[in-house]
Amino acid sequence: MLLRFIFYCLVAYAGFRFLRWLVKPAPARSNLRSPRSSRMVRCESCGLFVTEGSAMVVRGRDFCSKACAQRNLRST
Ligand SMILES: [Zn+2]
């Protein structure tokens, strides 16, 4: 009788772990689908870190904003 109770506990625990496993990897999988937008790049003008999706790329260099890009390109 006690063994049966322990068995049911294990089944319930396994089911709970399985549900947690089903729910948890969802955000990791969505990151793999769009790795570009979640990657961080450093602004070459002010050093601020922005996501690659929101970064400005001018002549192959990453900037956080249009103002930073203009400032950096004018000084070089
Ligand atoms: Zn900047």
Short mmCIF file of C-alpha atoms and ligand atoms in Angstrom, two decimals:
data_model
loop_
_atom_site.label_atom_id
_atom_site.label_comp_id
_atom_site.label_asym_id
_atom_site.label_seq_id
_atom_site.Cartn_x
_atom_site.Cartn_y
_atom_site.Cartn_z
CA MET A 1 0.00 0.00 0.00
CA LEU A 2 2.80 2.39 0.94
CA LEU A 3 4.80 1.43 -2.17
CA ARG A 4 1.77 2.28 -4.30
CA PHE A 5 1.54 5.71 -2.64
CA ILE A 6 5.26 6.34 -3.31
CA PHE A 7 4.75 5.24 -6.93
CA TYR A 8 1.91 7.74 -7.40
CA CYS A 9 4.05 10.47 -5.83
CA LEU A 10 6.84 9.73 -8.30
CA VAL A 11 4.41 9.77 -11.25
CA ALA A 12 2.97 13.10 -10.08
CA TYR A 13 6.48 14.52 -9.64
CA ALA A 14 7.54 13.29 -13.09
CA GLY A 15 4.41 14.87 -14.58
CA PHE A 16 5.16 18.13 -12.81
CA ARG A 17 8.77 18.13 -14.05
CA PHE A 18 7.55 17.33 -17.57
CA LEU A 19 5.13 20.29 -17.47
CA ARG A 20 7.93 22.58 -16.21
CA TRP A 21 10.16 21.26 -19.03
CA LEU A 22 7.40 22.01 -21.56
CA VAL A 23 6.93 25.57 -20.32
CA LYS A 24 10.56 26.55 -19.62
CA PRO A 25 12.43 26.08 -22.95
CA ALA A 26 9.92 28.24 -24.88
CA PRO A 27 11.81 31.57 -24.49
CA ALA A 28 15.15 29.91 -25.30
CA ARG A 29 13.68 28.50 -28.50
CA SER A 30 12.30 31.91 -29.52
CA ASN A 31 15.79 33.37 -28.97
CA LEU A 32 17.25 30.82 -31.39
CA ARG A 33 14.64 31.79 -33.96
CA SER A 34 15.71 35.46 -33.90
CA PRO A 35 19.32 35.66 -32.66
CA ARG A 36 19.92 38.94 -34.51
CA SER A 37 17.53 41.07 -32.48
CA SER A 38 18.64 39.69 -29.09
CA ARG A 39 22.40 40.08 -29.65
CA MET A 40 24.04 43.06 -27.96
CA VAL A 41 26.35 45.36 -29.88
CA ARG A 42 28.47 48.24 -28.57
CA CYS A 43 28.09 51.76 -29.90
CA GLU A 44 31.45 52.82 -31.38
CA SER A 45 30.86 56.44 -30.40
CA CYS A 46 29.63 56.43 -26.78
CA GLY A 47 30.12 52.76 -25.81
CA LEU A 48 26.47 52.13 -25.01
CA PHE A 49 25.22 48.57 -25.46
CA VAL A 50 22.13 48.22 -27.64
CA THR A 51 20.39 45.23 -29.21
CA GLU A 52 21.52 44.48 -32.75
CA GLY A 53 17.94 44.94 -33.96
CA SER A 54 17.76 48.54 -32.68
CA ALA A 55 21.38 49.46 -33.49
CA MET A 56 22.28 51.74 -36.39
CA VAL A 57 24.82 50.23 -38.78
CA VAL A 58 26.74 52.82 -40.79
CA ARG A 59 29.59 51.62 -43.04
CA GLY A 60 29.70 48.31 -41.13
CA ARG A 61 30.03 49.99 -37.72
CA ASP A 62 27.43 49.83 -34.96
CA PHE A 63 25.98 52.91 -33.30
CA CYS A 64 23.20 53.41 -30.73
CA SER A 65 21.67 56.39 -32.53
CA LYS A 66 21.89 58.54 -35.66
CA ALA A 67 23.48 61.33 -33.62
CA CYS A 68 26.28 59.02 -32.45
CA ALA A 69 26.90 57.78 -35.99
CA GLN A 70 27.16 61.35 -37.33
CA ARG A 71 29.45 62.43 -34.46
CA ASN A 72 31.78 59.45 -34.96
CA LEU A 73 31.91 59.69 -38.76
CA ARG A 74 32.60 63.45 -38.61
CA SER A 75 35.51 63.07 -36.16
CA THR A 76 37.30 60.37 -38.18
ZN ZN B 1 26.15 55.98 -28.95
#
